[in-house]
mmCIF file of C-alpha atoms and ligand atoms in Angstrom:
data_model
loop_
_atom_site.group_PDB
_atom_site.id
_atom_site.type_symbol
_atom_site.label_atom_id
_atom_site.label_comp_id
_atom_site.label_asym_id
_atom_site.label_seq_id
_atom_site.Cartn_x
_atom_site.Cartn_y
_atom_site.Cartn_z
ATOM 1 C CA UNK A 1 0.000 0.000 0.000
ATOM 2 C CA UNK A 2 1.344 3.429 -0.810
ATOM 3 C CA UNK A 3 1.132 6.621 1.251
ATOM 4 C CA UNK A 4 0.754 8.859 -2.042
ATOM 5 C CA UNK A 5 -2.290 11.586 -1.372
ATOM 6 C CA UNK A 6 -5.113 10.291 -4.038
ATOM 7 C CA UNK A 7 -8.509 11.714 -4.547
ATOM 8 C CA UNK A 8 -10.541 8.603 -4.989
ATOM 9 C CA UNK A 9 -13.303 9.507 -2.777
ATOM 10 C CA UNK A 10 -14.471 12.663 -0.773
ATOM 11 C CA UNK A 11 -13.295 10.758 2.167
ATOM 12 C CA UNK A 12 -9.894 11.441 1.465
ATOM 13 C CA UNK A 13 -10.461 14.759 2.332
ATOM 14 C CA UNK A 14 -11.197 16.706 5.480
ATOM 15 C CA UNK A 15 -13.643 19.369 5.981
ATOM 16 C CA UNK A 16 -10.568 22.174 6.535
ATOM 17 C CA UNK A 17 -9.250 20.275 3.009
ATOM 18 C CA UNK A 18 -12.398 20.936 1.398
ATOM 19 C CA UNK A 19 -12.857 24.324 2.269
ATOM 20 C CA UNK A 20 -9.239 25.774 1.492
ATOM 21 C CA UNK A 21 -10.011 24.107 -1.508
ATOM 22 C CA UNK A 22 -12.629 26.290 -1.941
ATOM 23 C CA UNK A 23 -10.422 29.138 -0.955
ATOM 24 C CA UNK A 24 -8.321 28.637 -3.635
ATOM 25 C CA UNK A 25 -11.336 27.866 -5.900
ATOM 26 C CA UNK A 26 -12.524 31.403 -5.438
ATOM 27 C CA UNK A 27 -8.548 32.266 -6.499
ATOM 28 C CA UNK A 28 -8.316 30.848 -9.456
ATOM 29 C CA UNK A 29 -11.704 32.039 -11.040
ATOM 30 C CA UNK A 30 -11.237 35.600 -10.236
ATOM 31 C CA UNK A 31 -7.623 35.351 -11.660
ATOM 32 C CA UNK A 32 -8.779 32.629 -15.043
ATOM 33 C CA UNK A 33 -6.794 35.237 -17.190
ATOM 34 C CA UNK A 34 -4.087 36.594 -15.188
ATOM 35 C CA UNK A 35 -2.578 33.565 -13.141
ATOM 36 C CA UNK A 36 1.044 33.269 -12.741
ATOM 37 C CA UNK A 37 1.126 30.124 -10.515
ATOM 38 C CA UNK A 38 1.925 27.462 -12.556
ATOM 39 C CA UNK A 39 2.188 24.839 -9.796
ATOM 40 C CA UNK A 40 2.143 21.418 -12.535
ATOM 41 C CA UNK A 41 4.471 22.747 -14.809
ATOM 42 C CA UNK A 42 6.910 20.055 -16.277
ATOM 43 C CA UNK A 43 4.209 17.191 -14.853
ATOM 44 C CA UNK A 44 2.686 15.355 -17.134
ATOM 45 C CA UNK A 45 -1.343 14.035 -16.198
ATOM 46 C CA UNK A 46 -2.246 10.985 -17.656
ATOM 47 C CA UNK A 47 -6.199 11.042 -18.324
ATOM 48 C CA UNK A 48 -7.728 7.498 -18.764
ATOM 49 C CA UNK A 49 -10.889 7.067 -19.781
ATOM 50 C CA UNK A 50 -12.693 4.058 -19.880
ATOM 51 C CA UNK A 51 -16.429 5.692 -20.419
ATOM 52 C CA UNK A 52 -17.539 8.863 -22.578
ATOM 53 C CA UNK A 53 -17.147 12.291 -20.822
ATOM 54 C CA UNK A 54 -17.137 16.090 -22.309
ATOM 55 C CA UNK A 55 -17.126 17.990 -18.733
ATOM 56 C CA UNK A 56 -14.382 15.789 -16.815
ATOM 57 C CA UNK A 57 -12.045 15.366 -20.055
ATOM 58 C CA UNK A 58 -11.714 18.683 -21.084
ATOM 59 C CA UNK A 59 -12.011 20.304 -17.646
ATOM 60 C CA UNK A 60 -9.239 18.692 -16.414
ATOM 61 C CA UNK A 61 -7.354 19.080 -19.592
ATOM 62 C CA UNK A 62 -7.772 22.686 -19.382
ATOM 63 C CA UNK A 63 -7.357 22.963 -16.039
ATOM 64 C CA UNK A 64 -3.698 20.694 -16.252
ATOM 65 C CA UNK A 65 -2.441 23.222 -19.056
ATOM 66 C CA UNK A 66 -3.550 26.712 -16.948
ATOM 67 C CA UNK A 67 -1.794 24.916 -14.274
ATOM 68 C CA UNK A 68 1.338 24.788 -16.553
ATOM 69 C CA UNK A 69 1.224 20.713 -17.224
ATOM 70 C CA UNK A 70 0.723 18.485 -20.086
ATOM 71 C CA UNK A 71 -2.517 16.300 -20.139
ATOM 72 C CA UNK A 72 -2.412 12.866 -22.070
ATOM 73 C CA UNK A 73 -5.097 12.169 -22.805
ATOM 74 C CA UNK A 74 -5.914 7.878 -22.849
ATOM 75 C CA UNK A 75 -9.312 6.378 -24.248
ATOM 76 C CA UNK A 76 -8.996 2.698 -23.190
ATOM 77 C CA UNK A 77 -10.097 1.866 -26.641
ATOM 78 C CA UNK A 78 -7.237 2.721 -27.569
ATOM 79 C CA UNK A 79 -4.722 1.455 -25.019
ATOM 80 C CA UNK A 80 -3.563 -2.349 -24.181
ATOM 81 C CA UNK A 81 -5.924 -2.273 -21.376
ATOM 82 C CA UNK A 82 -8.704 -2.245 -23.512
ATOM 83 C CA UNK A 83 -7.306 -5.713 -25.341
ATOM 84 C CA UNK A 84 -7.226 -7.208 -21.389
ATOM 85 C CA UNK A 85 -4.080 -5.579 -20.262
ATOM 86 C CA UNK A 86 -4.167 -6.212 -16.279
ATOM 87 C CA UNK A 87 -4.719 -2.496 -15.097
ATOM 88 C CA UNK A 88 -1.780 -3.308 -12.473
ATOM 89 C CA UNK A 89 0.585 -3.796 -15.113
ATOM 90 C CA UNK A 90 -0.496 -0.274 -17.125
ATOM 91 C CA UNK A 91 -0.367 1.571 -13.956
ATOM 92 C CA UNK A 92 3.404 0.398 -13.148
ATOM 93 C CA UNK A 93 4.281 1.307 -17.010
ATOM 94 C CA UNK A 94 2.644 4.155 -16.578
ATOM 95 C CA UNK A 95 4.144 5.167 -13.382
ATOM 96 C CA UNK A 96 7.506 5.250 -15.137
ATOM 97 C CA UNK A 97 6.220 8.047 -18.006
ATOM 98 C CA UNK A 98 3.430 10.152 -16.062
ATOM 99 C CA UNK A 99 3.209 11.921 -12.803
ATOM 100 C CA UNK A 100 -0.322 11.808 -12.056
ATOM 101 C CA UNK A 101 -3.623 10.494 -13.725
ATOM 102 C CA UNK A 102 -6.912 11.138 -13.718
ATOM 103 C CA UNK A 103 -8.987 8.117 -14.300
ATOM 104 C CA UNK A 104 -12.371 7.600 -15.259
ATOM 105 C CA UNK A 105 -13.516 3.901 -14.621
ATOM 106 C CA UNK A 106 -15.929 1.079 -13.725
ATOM 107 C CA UNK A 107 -15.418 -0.380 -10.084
ATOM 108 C CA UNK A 108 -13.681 1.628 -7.688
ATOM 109 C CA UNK A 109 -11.591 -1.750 -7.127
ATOM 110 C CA UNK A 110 -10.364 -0.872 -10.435
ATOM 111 C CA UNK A 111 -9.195 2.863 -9.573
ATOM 112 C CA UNK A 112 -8.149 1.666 -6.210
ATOM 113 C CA UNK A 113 -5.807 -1.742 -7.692
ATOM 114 C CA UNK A 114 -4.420 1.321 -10.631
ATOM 115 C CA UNK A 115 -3.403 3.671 -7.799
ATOM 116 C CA UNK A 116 -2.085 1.040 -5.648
ATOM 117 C CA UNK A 117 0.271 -0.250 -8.220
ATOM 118 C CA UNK A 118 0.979 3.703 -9.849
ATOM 119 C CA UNK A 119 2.540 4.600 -6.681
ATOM 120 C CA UNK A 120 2.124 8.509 -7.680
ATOM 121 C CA UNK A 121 -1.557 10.825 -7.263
ATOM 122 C CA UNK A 122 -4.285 9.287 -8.874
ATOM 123 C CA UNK A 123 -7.503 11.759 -8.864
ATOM 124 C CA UNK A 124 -10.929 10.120 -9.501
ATOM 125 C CA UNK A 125 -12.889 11.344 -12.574
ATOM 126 C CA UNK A 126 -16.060 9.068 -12.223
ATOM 127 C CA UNK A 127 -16.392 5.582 -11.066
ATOM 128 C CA UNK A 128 -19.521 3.502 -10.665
ATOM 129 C CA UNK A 129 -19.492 3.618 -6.776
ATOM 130 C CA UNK A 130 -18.289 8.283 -6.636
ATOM 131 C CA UNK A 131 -17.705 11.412 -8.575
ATOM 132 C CA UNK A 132 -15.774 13.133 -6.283
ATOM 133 C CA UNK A 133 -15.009 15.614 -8.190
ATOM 134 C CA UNK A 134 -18.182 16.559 -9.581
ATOM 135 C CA UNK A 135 -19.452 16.863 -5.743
ATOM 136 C CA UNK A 136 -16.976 19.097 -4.832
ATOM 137 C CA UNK A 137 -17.546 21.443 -7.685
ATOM 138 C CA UNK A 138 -21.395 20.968 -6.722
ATOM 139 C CA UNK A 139 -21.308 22.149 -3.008
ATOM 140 C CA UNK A 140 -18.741 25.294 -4.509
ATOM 141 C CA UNK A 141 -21.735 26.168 -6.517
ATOM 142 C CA UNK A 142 -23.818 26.730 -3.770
ATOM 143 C CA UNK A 143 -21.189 27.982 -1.663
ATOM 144 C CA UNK A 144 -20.979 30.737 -3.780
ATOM 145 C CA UNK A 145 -23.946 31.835 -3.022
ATOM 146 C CA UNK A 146 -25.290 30.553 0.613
ATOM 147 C CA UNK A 147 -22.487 30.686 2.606
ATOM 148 C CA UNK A 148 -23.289 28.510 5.621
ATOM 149 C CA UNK A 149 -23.072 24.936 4.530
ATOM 150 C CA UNK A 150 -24.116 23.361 7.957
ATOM 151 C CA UNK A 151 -27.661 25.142 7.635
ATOM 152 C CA UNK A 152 -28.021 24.189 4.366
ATOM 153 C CA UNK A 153 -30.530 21.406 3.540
ATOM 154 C CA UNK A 154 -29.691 19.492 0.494
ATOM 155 C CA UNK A 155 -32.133 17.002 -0.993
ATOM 156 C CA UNK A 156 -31.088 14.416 -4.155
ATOM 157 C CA UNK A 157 -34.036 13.248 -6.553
ATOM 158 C CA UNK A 158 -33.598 9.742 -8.265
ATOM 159 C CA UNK A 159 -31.012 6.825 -8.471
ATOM 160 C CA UNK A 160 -29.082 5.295 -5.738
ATOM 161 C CA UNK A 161 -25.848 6.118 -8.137
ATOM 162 C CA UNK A 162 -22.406 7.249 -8.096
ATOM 163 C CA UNK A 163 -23.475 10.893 -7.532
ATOM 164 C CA UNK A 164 -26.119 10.390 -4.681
ATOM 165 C CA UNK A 165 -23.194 7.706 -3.050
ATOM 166 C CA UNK A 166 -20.801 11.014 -3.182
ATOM 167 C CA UNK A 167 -23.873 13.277 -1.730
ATOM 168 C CA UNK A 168 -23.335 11.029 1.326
ATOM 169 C CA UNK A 169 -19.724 11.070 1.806
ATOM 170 C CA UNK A 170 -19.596 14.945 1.732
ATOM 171 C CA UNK A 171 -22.702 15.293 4.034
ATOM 172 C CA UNK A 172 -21.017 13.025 6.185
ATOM 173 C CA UNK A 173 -17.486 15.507 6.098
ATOM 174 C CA UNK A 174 -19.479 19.036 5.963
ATOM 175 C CA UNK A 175 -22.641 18.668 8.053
ATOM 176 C CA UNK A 176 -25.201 19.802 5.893
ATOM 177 C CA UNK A 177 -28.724 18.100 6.007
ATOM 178 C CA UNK A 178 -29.403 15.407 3.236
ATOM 179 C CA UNK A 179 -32.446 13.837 2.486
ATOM 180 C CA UNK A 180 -32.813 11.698 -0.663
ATOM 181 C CA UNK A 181 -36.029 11.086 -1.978
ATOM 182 C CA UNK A 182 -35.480 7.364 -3.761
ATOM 183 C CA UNK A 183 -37.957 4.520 -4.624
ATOM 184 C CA UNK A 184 -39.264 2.212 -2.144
ATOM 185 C CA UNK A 185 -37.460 -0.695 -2.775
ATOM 186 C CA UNK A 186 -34.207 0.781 -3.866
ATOM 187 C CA UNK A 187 -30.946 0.035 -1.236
ATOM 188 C CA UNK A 188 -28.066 2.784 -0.443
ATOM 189 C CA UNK A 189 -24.531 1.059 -1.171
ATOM 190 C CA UNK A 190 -23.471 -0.756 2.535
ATOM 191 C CA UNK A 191 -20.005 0.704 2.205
ATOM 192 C CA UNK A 192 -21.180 4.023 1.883
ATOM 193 C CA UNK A 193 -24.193 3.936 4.298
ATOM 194 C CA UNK A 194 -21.298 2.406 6.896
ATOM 195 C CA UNK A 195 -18.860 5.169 5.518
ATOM 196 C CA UNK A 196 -21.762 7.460 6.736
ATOM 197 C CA UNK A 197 -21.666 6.579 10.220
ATOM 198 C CA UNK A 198 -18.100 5.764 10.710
ATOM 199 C CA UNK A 199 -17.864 9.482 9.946
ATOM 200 C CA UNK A 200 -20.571 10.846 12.420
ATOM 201 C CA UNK A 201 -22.641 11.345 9.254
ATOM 202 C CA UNK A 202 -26.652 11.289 8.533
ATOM 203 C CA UNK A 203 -29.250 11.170 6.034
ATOM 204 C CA UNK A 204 -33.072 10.821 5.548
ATOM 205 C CA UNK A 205 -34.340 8.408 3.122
ATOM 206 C CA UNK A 206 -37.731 9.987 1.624
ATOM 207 C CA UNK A 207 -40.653 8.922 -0.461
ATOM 208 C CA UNK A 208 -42.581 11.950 -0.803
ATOM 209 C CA UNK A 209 -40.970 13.937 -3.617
ATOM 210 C CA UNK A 210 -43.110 16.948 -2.398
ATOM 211 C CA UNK A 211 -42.910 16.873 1.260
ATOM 212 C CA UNK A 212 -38.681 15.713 0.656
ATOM 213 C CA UNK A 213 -38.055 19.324 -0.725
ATOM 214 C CA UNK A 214 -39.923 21.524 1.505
ATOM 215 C CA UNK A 215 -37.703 24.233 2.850
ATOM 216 C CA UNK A 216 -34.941 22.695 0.824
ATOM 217 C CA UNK A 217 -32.101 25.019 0.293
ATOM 218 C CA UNK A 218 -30.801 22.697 -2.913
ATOM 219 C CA UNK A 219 -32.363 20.116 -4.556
ATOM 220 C CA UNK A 220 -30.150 17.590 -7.223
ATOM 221 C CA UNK A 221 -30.672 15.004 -9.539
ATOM 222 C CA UNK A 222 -28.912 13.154 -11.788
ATOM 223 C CA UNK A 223 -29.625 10.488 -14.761
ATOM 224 C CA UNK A 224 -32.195 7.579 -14.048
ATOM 225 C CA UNK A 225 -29.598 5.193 -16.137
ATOM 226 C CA UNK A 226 -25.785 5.737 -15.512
ATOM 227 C CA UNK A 227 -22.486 5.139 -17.858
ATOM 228 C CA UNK A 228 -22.388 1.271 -18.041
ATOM 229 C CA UNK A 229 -25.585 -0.040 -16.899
ATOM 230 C CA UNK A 230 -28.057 -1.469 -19.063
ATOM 231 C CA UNK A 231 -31.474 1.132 -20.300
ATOM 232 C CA UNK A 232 -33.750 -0.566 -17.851
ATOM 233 C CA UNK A 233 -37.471 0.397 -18.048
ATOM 234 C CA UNK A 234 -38.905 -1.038 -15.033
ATOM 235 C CA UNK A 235 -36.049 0.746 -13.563
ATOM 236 C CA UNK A 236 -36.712 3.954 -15.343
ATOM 237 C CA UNK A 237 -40.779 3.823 -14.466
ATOM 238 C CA UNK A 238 -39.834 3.644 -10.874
ATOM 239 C CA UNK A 239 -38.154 6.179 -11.103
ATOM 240 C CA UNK A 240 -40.897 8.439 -13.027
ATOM 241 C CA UNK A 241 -42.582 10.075 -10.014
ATOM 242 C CA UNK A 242 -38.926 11.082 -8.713
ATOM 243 C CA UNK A 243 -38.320 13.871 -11.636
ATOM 244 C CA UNK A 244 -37.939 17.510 -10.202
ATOM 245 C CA UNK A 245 -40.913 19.107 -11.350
ATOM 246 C CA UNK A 246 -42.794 22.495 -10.119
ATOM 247 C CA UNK A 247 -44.532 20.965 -7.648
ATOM 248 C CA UNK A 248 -41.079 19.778 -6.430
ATOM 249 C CA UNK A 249 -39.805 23.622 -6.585
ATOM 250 C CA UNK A 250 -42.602 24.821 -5.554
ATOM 251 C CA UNK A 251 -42.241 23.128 -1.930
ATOM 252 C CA UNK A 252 -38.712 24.512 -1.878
ATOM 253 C CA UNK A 253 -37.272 27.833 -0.618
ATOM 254 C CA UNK A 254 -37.787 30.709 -2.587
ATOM 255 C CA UNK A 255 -34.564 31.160 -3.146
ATOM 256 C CA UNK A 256 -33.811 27.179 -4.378
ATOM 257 C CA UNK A 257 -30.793 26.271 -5.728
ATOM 258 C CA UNK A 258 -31.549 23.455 -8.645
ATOM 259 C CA UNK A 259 -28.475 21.432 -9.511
ATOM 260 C CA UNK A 260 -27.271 18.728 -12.529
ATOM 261 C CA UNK A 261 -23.970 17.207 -13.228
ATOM 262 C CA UNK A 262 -24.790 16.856 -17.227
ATOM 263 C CA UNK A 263 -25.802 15.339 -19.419
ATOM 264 C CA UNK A 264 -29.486 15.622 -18.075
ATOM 265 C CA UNK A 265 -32.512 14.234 -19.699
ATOM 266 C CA UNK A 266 -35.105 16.536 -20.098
ATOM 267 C CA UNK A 267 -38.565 15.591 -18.829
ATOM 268 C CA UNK A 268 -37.397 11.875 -17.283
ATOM 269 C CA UNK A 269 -35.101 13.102 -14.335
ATOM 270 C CA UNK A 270 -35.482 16.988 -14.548
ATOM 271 C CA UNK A 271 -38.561 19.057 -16.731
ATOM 272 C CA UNK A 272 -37.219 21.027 -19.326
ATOM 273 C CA UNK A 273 -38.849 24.018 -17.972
ATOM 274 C CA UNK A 274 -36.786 23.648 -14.797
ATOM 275 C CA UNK A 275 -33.953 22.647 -16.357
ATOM 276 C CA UNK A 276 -33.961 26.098 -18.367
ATOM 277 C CA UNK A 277 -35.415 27.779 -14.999
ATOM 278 C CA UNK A 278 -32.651 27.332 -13.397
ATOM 279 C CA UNK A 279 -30.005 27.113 -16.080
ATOM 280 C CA UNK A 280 -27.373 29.374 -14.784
ATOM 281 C CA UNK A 281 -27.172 27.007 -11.671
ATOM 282 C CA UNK A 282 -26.359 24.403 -13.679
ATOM 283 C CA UNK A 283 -24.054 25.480 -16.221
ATOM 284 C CA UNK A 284 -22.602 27.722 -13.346
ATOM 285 C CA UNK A 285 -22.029 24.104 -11.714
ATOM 286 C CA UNK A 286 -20.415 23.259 -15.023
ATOM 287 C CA UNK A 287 -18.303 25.944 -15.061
ATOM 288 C CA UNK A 288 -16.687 24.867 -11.354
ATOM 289 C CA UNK A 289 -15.469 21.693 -12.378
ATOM 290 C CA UNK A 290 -12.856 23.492 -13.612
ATOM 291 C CA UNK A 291 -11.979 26.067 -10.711
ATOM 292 C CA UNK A 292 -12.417 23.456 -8.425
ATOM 293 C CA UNK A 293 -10.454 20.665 -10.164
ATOM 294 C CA UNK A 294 -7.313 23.323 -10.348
ATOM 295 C CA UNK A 295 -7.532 23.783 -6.882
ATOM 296 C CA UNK A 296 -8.024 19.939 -6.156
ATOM 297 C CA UNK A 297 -4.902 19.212 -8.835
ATOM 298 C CA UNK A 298 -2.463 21.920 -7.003
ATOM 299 C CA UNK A 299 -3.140 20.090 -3.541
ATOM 300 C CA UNK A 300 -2.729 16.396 -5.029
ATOM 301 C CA UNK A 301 -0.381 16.630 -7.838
ATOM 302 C CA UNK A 302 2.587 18.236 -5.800
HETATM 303 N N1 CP B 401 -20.797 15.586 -15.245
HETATM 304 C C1 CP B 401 -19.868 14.900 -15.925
HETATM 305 O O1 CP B 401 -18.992 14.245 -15.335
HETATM 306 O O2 CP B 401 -19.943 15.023 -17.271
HETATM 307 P P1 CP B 401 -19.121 14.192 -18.341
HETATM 308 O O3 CP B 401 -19.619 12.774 -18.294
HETATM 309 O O4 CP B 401 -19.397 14.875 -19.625
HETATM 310 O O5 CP B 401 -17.665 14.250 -17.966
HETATM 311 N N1 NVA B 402 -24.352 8.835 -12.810
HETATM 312 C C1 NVA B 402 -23.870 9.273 -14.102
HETATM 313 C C2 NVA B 402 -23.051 10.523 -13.949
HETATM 314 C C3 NVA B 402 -22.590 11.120 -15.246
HETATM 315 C C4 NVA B 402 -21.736 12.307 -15.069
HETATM 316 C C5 NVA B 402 -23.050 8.168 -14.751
HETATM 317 O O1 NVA B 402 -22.263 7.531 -14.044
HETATM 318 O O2 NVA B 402 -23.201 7.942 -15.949
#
């Protein structure tokens, strides 16, 4: 086992991590176009991808060259390791070219065996289990603009997925409330519910998508079928009555915050006209990927 510092999960973080990250968020997108710090330059960021992505690929690879790196970027398809290449074996090749990856995979076993055998940062760009990154750039959104995080009460609309599974880990570090407003019948991942409470976190579990988001301060959603699973509609019409509608903003707060990672479909998790409502939230939340992921890259990569 190595001691590098990775970013697999939100729970390698700490809540004074998180929030200097945040600090330095607000640094680098005031200063986008006049930033001398060049913290990566001469490293060279692997970026393998073993599912589709716009926002995390070209975030990061932006956010690698402001920094002063080089990105490389690595579609599985196209490496040994998508002709059955053990992953241990490209990570310790690897390890001798790069100085850092990004990695967007299937099981986290899979991130976690790569960065165990890479021996240098590995950051987490999506795996079936968290989107760590995507969360943090998430609760920056909204810390933008409501600045108390531990009054804040956060509520996620749909699949038991990677993103809802990273909804838990931060509540569990920051403190906000969570509810998440799921189908009867549908199970929260063990080792994140036991994550939870190892970590003096706590959630609601909620069946009433109206009731779930009154007083809610944000409310979040994310696809019904994620990168790798089969299109499922038994799934998908359980899932129906979950879609943030405006009945569901209407039981908000006024002043709601409406969030999506991307790529959202319109009118089965989120209706178009709240999707366009609240528009600058979301691509606002787009936008922070890359602020954040500088600031997450400057405290792993060196
Ligand atoms: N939200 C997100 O991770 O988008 P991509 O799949 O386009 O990277
Ligand atoms: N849960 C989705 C997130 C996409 C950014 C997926 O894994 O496909």
């Amino acid at each position: 086992m190595n001691k590098i510092k990775n970013f697999l999960s939100v729970l390698d973080l700490n809540e004074e991590e998180i929030y200097s990250i945040f600090e330095k968020t607000f640094y680098f997108k005031k200063n986008r176009l006049n930033n001398h710090i060049k913290p990566l330059a001469d490293k060279k960021i692997g970026m393998i991808f073993e599912k589709s992505s716009t926002r995390t690929r070209v975030s990061f690879e932006v956010g690698i060259i402001e920094l002063g790196g080089s990105p490389l970027f690595m579609s599985s398809q196209d490496l040994q390791l998508g002709r059955g290449e053990p992953i241990k074996d490209t990570a310790r090749v690897l390890a001798k070219y790069l100085d850092g990856v990004v990695i967007r995979t299937f099981g986290q076993d899979r991130i976690k065996e790569f960065a165990d055998f890479f021996e240098k940062p590995v950051i987490n760009g999506l795996t079936d289990m968290y989107h760590p990154a995507q969360i943090l750039a998430d609760l920056f959104t909204v810390y933008e603009i409501k600045k108390d995080i531990k009054k804040l009460k956060v509520v996620y609309f749909g699949d038991p997925n990677n993103m809802l599974n990273s909804w838990i880990n931060l509540q569990a570090i920051m403190g906000f409330k969570l509810v998440l407003a799921i189908p009867e019948g549908f199970k929260i991942n063990k080792v994140v519910e036991d994550n939870s409470k190892k970590y003096g976190g706590s959630f609601e579990i909620a069946h009433d998508t109206i009731k779930a988001s009154e007083n809610a301060d944000v409310i979040t959603t994310d696809v019904f079928i994620s990168m790798g699973q089969e299109s499922d509609e038994i799934k998908i019409n359980k899932l129906r009555p979950y879609i943030i509608d405006e009945s569901v903003v209407s039981s908000a707060k006024d002043d709601v915050i409406v969030l999506h990672c991307l790529p959202a479909h319109r009118n089965e998790e989120i209706a178009e006209t709240v999707f366009e409502r609240f528009s600058k939230n979301i691509f606002d939340e787009a936008e922070n990927r890359l602020h954040v992921q500088k600031a997450i890259m400057e405290k792993i990569f060196i």
